[in-house]
Coordinates of C-alpha atoms in Angstrom, one line a residue:
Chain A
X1216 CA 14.4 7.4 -42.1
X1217 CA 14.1 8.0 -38.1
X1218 CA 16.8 10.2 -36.4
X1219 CA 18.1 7.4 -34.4
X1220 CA 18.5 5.8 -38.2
X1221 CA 20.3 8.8 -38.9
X1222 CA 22.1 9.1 -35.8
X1223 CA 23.3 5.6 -36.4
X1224 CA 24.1 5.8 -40.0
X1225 CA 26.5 8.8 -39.2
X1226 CA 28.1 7.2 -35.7
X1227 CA 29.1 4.2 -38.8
X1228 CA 30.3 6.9 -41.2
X1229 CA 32.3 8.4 -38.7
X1230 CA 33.7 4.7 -37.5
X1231 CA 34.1 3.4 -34.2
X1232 CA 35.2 5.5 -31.6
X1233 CA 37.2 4.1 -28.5
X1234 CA 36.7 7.8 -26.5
X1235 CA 33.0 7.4 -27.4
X1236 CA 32.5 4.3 -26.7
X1237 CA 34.1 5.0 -23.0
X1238 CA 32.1 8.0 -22.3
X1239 CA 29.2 6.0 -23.3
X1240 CA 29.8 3.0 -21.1
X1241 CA 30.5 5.4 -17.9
X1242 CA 27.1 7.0 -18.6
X1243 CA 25.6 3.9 -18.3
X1244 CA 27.3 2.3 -15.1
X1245 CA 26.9 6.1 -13.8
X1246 CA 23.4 5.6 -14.5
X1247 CA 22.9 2.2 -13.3
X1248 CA 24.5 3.4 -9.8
X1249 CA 22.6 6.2 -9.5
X1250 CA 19.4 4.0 -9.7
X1251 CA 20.9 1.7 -7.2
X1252 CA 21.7 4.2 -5.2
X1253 CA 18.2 5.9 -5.0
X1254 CA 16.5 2.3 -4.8
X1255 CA 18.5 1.9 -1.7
X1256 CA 17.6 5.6 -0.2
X1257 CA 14.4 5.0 -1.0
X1258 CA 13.9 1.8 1.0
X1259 CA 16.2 3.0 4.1
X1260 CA 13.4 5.8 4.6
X1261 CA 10.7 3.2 3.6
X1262 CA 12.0 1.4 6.5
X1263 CA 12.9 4.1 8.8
X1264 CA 9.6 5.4 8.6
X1265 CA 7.7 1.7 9.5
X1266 CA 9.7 1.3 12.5
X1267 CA 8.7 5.2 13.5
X1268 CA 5.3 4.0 13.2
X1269 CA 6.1 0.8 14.8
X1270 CA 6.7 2.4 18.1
X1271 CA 4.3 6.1 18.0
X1272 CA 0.2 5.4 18.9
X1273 CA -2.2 5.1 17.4
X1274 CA -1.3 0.9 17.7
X1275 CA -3.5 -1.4 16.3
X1276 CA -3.7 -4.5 18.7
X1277 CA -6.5 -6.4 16.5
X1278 CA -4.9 -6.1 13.2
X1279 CA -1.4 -7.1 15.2
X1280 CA -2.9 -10.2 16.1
X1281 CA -4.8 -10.8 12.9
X1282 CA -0.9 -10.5 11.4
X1283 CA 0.7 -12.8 14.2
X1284 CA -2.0 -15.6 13.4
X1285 CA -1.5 -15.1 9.6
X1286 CA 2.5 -15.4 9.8
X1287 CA 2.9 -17.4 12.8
X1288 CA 0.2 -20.2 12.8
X1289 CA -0.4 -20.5 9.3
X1290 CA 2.8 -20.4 8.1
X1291 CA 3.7 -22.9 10.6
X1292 CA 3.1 -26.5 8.2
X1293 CA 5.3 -25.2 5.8
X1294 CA 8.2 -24.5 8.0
X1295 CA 7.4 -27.4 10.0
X1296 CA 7.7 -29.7 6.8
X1297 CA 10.6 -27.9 5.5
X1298 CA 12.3 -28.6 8.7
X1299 CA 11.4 -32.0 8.8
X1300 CA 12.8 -32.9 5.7
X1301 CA 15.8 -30.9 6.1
X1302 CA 16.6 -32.3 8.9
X1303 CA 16.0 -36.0 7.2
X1304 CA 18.4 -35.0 4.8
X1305 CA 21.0 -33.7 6.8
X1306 CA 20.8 -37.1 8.3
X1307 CA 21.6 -39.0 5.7
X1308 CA 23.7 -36.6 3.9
X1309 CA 26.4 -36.3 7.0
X1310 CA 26.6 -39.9 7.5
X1311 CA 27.5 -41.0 3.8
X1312 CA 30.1 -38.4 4.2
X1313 CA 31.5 -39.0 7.6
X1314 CA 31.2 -42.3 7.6
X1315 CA 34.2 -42.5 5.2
X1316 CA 36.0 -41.1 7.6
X1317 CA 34.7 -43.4 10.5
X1318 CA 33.5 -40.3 12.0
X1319 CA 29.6 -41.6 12.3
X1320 CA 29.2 -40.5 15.9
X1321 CA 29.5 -36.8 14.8
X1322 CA 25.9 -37.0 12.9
X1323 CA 23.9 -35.9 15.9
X1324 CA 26.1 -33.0 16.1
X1325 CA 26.3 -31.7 12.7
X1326 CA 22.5 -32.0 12.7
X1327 CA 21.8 -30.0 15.6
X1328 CA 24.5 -27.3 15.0
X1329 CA 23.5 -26.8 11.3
X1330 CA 19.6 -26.6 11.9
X1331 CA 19.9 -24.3 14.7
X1332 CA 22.5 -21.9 13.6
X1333 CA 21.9 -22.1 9.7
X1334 CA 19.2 -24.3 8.2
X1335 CA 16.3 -23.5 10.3
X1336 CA 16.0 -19.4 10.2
X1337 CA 17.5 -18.9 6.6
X1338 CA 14.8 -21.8 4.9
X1339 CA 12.0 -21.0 7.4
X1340 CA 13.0 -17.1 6.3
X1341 CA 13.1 -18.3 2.6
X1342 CA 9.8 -19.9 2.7
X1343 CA 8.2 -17.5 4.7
X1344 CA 9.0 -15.0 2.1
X1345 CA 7.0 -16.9 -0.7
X1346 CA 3.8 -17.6 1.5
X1347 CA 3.8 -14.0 3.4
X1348 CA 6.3 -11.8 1.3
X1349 CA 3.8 -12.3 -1.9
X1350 CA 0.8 -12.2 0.2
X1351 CA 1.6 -8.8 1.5
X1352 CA 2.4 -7.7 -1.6
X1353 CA -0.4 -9.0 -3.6
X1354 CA -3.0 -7.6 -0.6
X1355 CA -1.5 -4.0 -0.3
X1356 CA -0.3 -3.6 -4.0
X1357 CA -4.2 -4.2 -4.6
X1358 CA -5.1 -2.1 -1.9
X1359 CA -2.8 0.7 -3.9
X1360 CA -4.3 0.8 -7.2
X1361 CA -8.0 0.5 -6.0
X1362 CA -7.3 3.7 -3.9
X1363 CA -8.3 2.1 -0.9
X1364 CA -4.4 3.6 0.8
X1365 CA -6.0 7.2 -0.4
X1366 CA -9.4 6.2 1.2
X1367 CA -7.5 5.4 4.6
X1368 CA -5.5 8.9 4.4
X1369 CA -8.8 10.5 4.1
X1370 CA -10.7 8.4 7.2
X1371 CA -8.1 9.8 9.6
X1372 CA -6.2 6.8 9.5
X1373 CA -2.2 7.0 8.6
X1374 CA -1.9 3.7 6.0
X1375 CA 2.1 3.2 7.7
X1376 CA 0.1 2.7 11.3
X1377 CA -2.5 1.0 9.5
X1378 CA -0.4 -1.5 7.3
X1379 CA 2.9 -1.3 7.2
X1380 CA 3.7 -1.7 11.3
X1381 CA 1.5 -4.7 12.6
X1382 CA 3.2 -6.4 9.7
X1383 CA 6.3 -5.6 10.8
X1384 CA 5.8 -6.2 14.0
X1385 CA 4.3 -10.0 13.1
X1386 CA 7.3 -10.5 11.1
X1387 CA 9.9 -9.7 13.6
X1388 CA 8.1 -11.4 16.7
X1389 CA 6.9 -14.5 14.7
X1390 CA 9.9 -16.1 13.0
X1391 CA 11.7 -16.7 15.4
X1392 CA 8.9 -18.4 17.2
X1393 CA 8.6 -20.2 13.9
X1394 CA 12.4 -21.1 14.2
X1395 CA 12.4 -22.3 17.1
X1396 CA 9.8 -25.1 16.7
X1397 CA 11.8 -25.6 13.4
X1398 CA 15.1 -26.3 15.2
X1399 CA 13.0 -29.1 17.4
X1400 CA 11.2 -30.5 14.4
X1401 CA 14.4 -30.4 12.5
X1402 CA 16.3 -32.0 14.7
X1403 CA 14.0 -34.9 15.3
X1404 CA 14.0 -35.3 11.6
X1405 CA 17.3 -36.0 11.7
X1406 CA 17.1 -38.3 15.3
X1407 CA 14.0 -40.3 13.4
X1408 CA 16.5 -41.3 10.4
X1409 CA 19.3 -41.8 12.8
X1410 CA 17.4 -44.6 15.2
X1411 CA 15.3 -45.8 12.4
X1412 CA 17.3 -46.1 9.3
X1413 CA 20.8 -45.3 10.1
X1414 CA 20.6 -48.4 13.6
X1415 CA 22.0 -45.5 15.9
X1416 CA 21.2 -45.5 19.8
X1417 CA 18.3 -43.4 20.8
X1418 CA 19.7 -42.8 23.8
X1419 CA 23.6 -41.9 21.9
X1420 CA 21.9 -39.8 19.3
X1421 CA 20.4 -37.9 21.9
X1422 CA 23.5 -37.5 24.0
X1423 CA 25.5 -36.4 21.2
X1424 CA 22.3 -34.0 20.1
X1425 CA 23.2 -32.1 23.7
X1426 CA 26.5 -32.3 24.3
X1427 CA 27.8 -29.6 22.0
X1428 CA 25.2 -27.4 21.4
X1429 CA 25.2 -24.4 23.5
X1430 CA 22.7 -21.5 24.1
X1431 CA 24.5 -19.3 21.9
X1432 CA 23.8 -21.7 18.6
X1433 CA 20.2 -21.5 19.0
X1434 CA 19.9 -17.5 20.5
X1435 CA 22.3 -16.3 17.1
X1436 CA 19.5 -18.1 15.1
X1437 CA 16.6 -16.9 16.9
X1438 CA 17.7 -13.6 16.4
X1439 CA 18.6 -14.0 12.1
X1440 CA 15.0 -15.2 12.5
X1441 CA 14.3 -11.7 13.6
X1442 CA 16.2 -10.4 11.0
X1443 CA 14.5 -12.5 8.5
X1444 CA 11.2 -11.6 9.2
X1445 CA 12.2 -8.0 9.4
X1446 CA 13.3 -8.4 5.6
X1447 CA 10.6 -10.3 4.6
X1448 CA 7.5 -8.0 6.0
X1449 CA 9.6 -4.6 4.6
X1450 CA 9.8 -5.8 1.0
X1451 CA 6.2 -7.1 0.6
X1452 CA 4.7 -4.0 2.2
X1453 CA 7.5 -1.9 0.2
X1454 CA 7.1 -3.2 -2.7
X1455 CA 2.9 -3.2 -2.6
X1456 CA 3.2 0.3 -1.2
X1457 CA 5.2 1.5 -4.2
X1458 CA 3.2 -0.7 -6.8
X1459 CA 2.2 1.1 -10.3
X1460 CA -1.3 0.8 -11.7
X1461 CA -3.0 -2.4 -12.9
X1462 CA -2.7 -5.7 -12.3
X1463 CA 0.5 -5.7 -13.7
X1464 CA 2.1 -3.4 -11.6
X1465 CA 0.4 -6.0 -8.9
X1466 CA 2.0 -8.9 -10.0
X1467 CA 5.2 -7.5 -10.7
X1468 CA 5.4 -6.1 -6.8
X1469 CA 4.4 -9.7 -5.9
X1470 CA 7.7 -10.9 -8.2
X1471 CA 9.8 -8.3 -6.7
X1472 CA 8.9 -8.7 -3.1
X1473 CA 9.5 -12.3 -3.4
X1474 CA 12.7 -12.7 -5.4
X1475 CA 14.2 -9.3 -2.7
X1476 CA 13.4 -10.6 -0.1
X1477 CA 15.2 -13.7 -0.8
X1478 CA 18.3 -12.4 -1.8
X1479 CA 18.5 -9.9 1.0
X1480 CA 17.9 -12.8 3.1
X1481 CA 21.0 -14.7 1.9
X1482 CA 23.1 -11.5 2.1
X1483 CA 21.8 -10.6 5.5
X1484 CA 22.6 -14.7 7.0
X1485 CA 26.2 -14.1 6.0
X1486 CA 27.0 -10.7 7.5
X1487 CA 24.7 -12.0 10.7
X1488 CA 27.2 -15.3 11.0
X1489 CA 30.0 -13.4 10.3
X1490 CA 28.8 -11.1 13.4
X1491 CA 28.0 -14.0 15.9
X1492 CA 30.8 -16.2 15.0
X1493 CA 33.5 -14.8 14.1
X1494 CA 36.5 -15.8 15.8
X1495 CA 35.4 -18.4 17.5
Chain B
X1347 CA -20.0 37.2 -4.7
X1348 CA -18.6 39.7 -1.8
X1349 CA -18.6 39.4 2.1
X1350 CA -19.1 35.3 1.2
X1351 CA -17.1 33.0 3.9
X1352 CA -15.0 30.8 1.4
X1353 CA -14.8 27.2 2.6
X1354 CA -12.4 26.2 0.7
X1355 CA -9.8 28.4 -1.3
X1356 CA -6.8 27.2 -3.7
X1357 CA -4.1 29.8 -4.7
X1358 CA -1.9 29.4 -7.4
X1359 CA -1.1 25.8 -6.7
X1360 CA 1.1 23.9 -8.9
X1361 CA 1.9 20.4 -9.3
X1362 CA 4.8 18.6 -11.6
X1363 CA 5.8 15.1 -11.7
X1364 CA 9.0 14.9 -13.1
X1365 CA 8.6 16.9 -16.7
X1366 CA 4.6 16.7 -16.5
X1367 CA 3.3 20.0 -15.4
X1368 CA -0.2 18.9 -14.3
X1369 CA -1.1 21.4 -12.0
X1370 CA -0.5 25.1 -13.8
X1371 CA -1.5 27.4 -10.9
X1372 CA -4.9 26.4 -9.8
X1373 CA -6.6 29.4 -8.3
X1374 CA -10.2 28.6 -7.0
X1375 CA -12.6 29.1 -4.0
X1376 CA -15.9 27.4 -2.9
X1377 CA -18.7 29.4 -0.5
X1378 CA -19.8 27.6 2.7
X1379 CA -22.6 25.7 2.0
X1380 CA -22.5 25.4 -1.5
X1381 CA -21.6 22.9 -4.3
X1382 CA -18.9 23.4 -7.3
X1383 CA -18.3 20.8 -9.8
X1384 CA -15.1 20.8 -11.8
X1385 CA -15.2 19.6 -15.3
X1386 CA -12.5 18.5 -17.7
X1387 CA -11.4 15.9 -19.6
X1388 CA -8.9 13.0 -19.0
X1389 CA -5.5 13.8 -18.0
X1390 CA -6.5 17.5 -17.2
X1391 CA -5.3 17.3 -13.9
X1392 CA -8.9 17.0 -11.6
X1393 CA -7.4 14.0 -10.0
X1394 CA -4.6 15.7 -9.0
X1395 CA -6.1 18.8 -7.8
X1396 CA -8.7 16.8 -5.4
X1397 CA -5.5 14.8 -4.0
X1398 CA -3.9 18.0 -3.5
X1399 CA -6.2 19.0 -1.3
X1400 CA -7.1 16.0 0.6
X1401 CA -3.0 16.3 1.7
X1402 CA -2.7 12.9 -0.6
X1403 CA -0.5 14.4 -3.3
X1404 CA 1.8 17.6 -1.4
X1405 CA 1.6 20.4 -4.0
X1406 CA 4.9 21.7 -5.3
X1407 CA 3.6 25.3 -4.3
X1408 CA 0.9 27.6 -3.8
X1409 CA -1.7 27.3 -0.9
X1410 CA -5.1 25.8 0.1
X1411 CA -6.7 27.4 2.4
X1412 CA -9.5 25.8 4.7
X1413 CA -11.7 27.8 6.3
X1414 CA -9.2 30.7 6.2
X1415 CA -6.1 28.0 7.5
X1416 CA -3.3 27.0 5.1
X1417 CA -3.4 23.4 5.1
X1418 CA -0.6 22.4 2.9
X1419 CA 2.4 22.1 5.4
X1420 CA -0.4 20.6 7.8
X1421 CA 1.0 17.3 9.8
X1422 CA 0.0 14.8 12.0
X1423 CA -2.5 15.8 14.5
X1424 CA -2.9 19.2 12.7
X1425 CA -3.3 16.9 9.7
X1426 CA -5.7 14.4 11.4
X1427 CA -7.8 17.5 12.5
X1428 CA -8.4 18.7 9.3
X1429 CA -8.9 15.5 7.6
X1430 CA -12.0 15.0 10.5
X1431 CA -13.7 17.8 7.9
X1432 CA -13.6 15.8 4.8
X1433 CA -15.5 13.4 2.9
X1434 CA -14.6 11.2 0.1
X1435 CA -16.2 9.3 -2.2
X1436 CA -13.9 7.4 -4.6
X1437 CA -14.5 7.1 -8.5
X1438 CA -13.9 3.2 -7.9
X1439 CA -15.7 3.1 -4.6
X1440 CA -12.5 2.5 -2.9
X1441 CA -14.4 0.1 -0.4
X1442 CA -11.9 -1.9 2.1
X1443 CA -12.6 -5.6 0.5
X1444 CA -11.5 -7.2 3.8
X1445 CA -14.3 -5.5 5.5
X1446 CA -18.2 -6.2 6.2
X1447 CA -20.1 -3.3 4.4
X1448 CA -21.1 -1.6 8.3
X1449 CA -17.0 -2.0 9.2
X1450 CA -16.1 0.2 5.8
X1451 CA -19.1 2.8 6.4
X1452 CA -18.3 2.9 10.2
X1453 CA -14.2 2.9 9.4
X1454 CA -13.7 6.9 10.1
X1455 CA -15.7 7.0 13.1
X1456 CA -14.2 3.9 14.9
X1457 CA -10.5 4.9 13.8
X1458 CA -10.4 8.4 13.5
X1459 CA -13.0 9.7 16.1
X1460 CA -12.6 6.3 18.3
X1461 CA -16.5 5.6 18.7
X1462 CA -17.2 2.3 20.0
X1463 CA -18.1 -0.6 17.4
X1464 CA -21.4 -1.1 18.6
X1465 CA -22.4 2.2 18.7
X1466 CA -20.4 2.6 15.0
X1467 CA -22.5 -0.2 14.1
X1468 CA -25.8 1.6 14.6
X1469 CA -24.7 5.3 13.4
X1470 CA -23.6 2.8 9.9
X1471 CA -26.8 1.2 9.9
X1472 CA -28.4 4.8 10.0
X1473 CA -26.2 5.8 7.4
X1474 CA -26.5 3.0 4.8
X1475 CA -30.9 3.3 5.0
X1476 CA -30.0 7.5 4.4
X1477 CA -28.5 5.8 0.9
X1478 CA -31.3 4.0 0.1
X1479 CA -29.7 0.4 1.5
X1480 CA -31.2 -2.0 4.2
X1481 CA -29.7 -3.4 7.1
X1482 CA -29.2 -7.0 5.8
X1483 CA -26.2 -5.7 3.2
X1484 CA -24.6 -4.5 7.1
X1485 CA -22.7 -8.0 7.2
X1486 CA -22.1 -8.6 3.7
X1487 CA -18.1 -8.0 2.0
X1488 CA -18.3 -5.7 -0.6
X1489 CA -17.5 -7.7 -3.9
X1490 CA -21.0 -9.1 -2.7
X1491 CA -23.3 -6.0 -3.9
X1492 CA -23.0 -4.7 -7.3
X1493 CA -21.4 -1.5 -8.6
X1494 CA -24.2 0.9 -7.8
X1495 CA -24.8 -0.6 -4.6
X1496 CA -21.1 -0.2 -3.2
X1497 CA -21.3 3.5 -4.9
X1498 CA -24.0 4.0 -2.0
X1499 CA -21.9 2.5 0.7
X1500 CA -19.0 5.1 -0.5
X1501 CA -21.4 7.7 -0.1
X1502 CA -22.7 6.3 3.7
X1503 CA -18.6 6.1 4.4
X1504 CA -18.1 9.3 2.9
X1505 CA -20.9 11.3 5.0
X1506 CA -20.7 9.0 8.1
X1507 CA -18.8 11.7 10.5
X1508 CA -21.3 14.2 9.3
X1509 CA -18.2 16.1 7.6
X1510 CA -18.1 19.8 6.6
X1511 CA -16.8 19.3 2.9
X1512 CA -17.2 16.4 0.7
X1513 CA -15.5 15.3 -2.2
X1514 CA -17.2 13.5 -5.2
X1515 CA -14.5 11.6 -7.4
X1516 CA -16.5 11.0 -10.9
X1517 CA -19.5 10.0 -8.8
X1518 CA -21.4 8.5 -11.8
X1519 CA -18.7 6.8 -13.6
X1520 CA -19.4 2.9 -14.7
X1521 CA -23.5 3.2 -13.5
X1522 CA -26.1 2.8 -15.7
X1523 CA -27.9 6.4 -16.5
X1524 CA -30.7 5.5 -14.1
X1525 CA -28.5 4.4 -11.2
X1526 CA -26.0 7.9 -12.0
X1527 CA -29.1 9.8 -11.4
X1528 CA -30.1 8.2 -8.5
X1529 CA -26.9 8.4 -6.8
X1530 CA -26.5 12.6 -8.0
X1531 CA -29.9 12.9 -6.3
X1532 CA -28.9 10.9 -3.3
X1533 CA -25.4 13.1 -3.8
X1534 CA -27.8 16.5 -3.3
X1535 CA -30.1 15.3 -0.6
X1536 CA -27.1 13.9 1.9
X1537 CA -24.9 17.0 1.5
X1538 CA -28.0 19.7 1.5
X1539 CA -29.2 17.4 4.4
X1540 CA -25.7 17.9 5.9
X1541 CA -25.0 21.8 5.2
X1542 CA -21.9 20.4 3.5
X1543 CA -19.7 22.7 0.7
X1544 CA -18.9 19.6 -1.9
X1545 CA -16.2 19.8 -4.5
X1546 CA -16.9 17.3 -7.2
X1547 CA -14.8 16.5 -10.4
X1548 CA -16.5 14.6 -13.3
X1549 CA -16.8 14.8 -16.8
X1550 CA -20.5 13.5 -17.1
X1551 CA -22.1 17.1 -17.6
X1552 CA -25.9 15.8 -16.5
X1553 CA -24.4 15.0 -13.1
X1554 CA -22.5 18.2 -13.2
X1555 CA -25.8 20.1 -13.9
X1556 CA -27.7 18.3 -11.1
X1557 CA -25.3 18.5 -8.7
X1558 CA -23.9 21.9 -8.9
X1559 CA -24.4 25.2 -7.7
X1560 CA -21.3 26.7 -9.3
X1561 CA -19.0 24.8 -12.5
X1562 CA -15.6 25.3 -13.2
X1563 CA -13.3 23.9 -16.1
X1564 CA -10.0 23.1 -15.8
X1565 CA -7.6 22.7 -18.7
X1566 CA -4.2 21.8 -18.9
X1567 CA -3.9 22.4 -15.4
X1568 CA -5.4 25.9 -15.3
X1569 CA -8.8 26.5 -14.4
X1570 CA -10.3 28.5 -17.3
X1571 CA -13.8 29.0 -16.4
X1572 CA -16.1 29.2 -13.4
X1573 CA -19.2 30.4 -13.0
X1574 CA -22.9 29.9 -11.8
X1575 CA -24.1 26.3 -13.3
X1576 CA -27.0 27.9 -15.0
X1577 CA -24.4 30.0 -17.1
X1578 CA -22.6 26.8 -18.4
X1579 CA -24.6 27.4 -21.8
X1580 CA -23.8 30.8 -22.2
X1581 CA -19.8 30.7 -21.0
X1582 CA -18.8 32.6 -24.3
X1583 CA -15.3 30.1 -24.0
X1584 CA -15.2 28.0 -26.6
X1585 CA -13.1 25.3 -24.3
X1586 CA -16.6 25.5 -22.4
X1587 CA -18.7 25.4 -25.2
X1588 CA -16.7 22.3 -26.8
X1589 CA -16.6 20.5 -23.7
X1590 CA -20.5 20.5 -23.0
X1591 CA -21.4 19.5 -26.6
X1592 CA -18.9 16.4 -26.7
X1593 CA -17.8 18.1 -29.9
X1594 CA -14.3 16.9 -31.8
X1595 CA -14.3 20.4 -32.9
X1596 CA -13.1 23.2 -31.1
X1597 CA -9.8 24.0 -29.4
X1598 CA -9.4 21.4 -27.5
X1599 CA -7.0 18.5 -29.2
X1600 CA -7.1 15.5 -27.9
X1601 CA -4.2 13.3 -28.1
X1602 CA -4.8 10.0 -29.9

């Protein structure tokens, strides 16, 4: 019989204790915050160090650009469709609603307001973070158990300048770019069903696109895109910094980097709103 | 042997992650000029020791001292200095697979010495024909030559600034004998060529005996032998002596 047999066998001898059983469960949320808590220490330095490196030479200009083209042009079908289609939606989605209130005319409004300040930068961010996030991972996760990170540290070459800050750089100066030709291509997904499905008038959709949106609408969701892309570059190169050995260790950095930055995302879009609009 | 100008000199340095004590107070020193191989099994801590100095892996305590300098609290242009001295070669090759062959040989000098990438170009060039490559492999990636081949192009990176100390990571690992030999000959020819003082770690004791002037063992993160190569046979350790036959019998335990 194994001691943790034993162990068991005598815990049942002795019966169930509530005191125990306590103690026991306070280890373990102790525990469980503790991790947390160092997870989150970790990644604050993580961070604090890759926008150090972002702003002290050596810079890299041809790897920045290489990472600007990566994230900004290629990503840009996929936000582009997801706009598109979003903006479709929204269409049709706030007319069946309002127009059982006979308030039809507002569609144009809700269109623009909600791809601008909410739509555009968190799904562009969301999507961004499966096509870049994983990428990042996947590239510098691989780059960590093949030793090529040690090989850089010995060629003179500190890996943080090398990797970490043209990415996030791209990141931060990209999606908003990204957003912004979101917001137009949302928003004339949602003028193309409107004219051509829902018999509004061009030139009334258009007006009603305009007359309540403000500069502030699209600047607050420039700058979540900012945010966004900030979050998304930090947790693929964080987690493929900090990747174990093997593919394993590869894919699970890929998971993690992913499934992070999406949540963080989320969390980040409400605390953001509540800080632009609050009050207003 | 006295009045020698130690290259490179380790002190007592110890190394623990978390409960694993890998490093056990490594005290060793390597002349200028001259090659020392360190030999030990898996898991002995060789890896560790190599990192340690390279400024990779920050020792818990003790010193390593480079050409008389301590180099463990070394940082950033201190740090870059030093690193200018060293050499790598990788057990896995540790090639950039986003970069052309000439790119990953020319790496240190464009980045780290800021040479311009047509004159990098040529100096990699010159360096991948001292390994034995030609000048059409220059433009290929590296998952396009095969093992031994990207060994070589680790060695031209490694040598490429002409550096004052090299480090050989199992050199010979995953090569067929012929190629191994071929790449511990080309291993003595660029760093005599060079004037280099090399610090290998391997456990294949024919390149250990080709390449070295002096061998050391370490165990359990101690080193507990060194002396001329010549002597390995005669050590009078039995750690030694077990080690160099590949014999299941003797001291050493290993884990299964």
């Amino acid at each position: 019989m194994s001691m943790t047999e034993q162990q068991d066998d005598a815990e049942t001898a002795r019966g169930f204790s509530p005191v125990v059983w306590l103690l026991d469960l306070c280890t373990r949320i102790g525990a469980t915050l503790l991790g947390f808590l160092g997870a989150v220490g970790r990644l604050s330095a993580f961070a604090g160090r890759g926008i150090y490196h972002c702003f002290t030479p050596p810079f890299y200009p041809r790897l920045l650009w290489r990472q600007l083209v990566d994230i900004g042009y290629y990503s840009l079908p996929v936000v582009g469709m997801t706009a598109l289609f979003t903006g479709m939606v929204l269409a049709l989605q706030s007319y069946t609603g309002f127009s059982r209130f006979s308030a039809e005319g507002a569609v144009a409004t809700v269109v623009v307001l909600s791809v601008t300040r909410e739509l555009a930068p968190v799904l562009a961010g969301l999507m961004v973070a499966g096509r870049i996030g994983a990428s990042i991972a996947a590239e510098i996760g691989t780059m960590r158990v093949t030793e090529q990170i040690d090989a850089l540290t010995t060629l003179s070459t500190h890996p943080f300048k090398y990797l970490i800050a043209p990415r996030l750089i791209a990141g931060t100066l990209m999606l908003p770019v990204l957003v912004l030709i979101a917001d137009v291509i949302g928003v004339y997904g949602g003028y193309i069903v409107g004219v051509y499905k829902l018999d509004f008038i061009s030139e009334n959709y258009i007006h009603r696109t305009w007359e309540y949106l403000t500069a502030e609408d699209v600047i607050s969701g420039l700058w979540k895109a900012s945010a966004f892309g900030f979050i998304v570059t930090l947790m693929g190169c964080y987690h493929g910094f900090n990747s174990q050995r093997g593919a394993q260790g590869v894919g699970a950095a890929t998971t993690n980097a992913v499934v992070s930055a999406s949540i963080l995302i989320l969390i980040a879009n409400y605390f953001l709103t509540q800080l632009f609009f609050a009050g207003k | 042997m006295a009045g020698a100008v130690k290259k490179l000199e380790l002190k007592d340095v110890r190394k623990s992650f978390g409960a694993n004590h890998v490093l056990r107070g490594v005290n060793i020193s390597i002349e200028k000029g001259k090659s020392l191989v360190v030999i030990g099994g898996s898991g002995t801590g060789k890896s560790v020791m190599i990192k340690s100095v390279l400024g990779i892996v920050t020792p818990d305590s003790g010193s390593i001292l480079v050409d008389g300098q301590e180099t463990t609290k070394l940082k950033g242009k201190d740090r870059d200095a030093q690193m200018r001295k060293f050499g790598m070669l990788f057990q896995g090759g540790a090639l950039f697979d986003s970069l052309p062959i000439w790119e990953n040989v020319a790496f240190g000098l464009i980045q780290g010495k800021g040479v311009s990438r047509k004159d990098a170009y040529d100096l990699a060039i010159e360096k991948l024909r001292s390994v034995g490559l030609p000048s059409r492999v220059a433009k290929l990636l590296p998952a396009e030559l095969s093992g031994g081949m990207q060994k070589r192009v680790g060695l031209a990176r490694a040598i490429a600034a002409n550096p004052d100390i090299i480090f050989f990571d199992e050199p010979t690992t995953g090569l067929d004998p012929i190629m191994a030999d071929v790449i511990n000959d080309l291993i003595v020819e660029t760093s005599k060529g060079l004037g280099a003082t090399t610090l290998s770690i391997t456990h294949d004791m024919h390149s250990a005996r080709k390449i070295a002037d002096n061998i050391a063992m370490i165990y359990k993160g101690e080193i507990i032998w060194h002396g001329k190569a010549a002597d390995i046979d005669h050590s009078g350790n039995p750690y030694v002596d077990q080690f160099i036959k590949g014999s299941a019998e003797g001291p050493i335990k290993m884990e299964v």
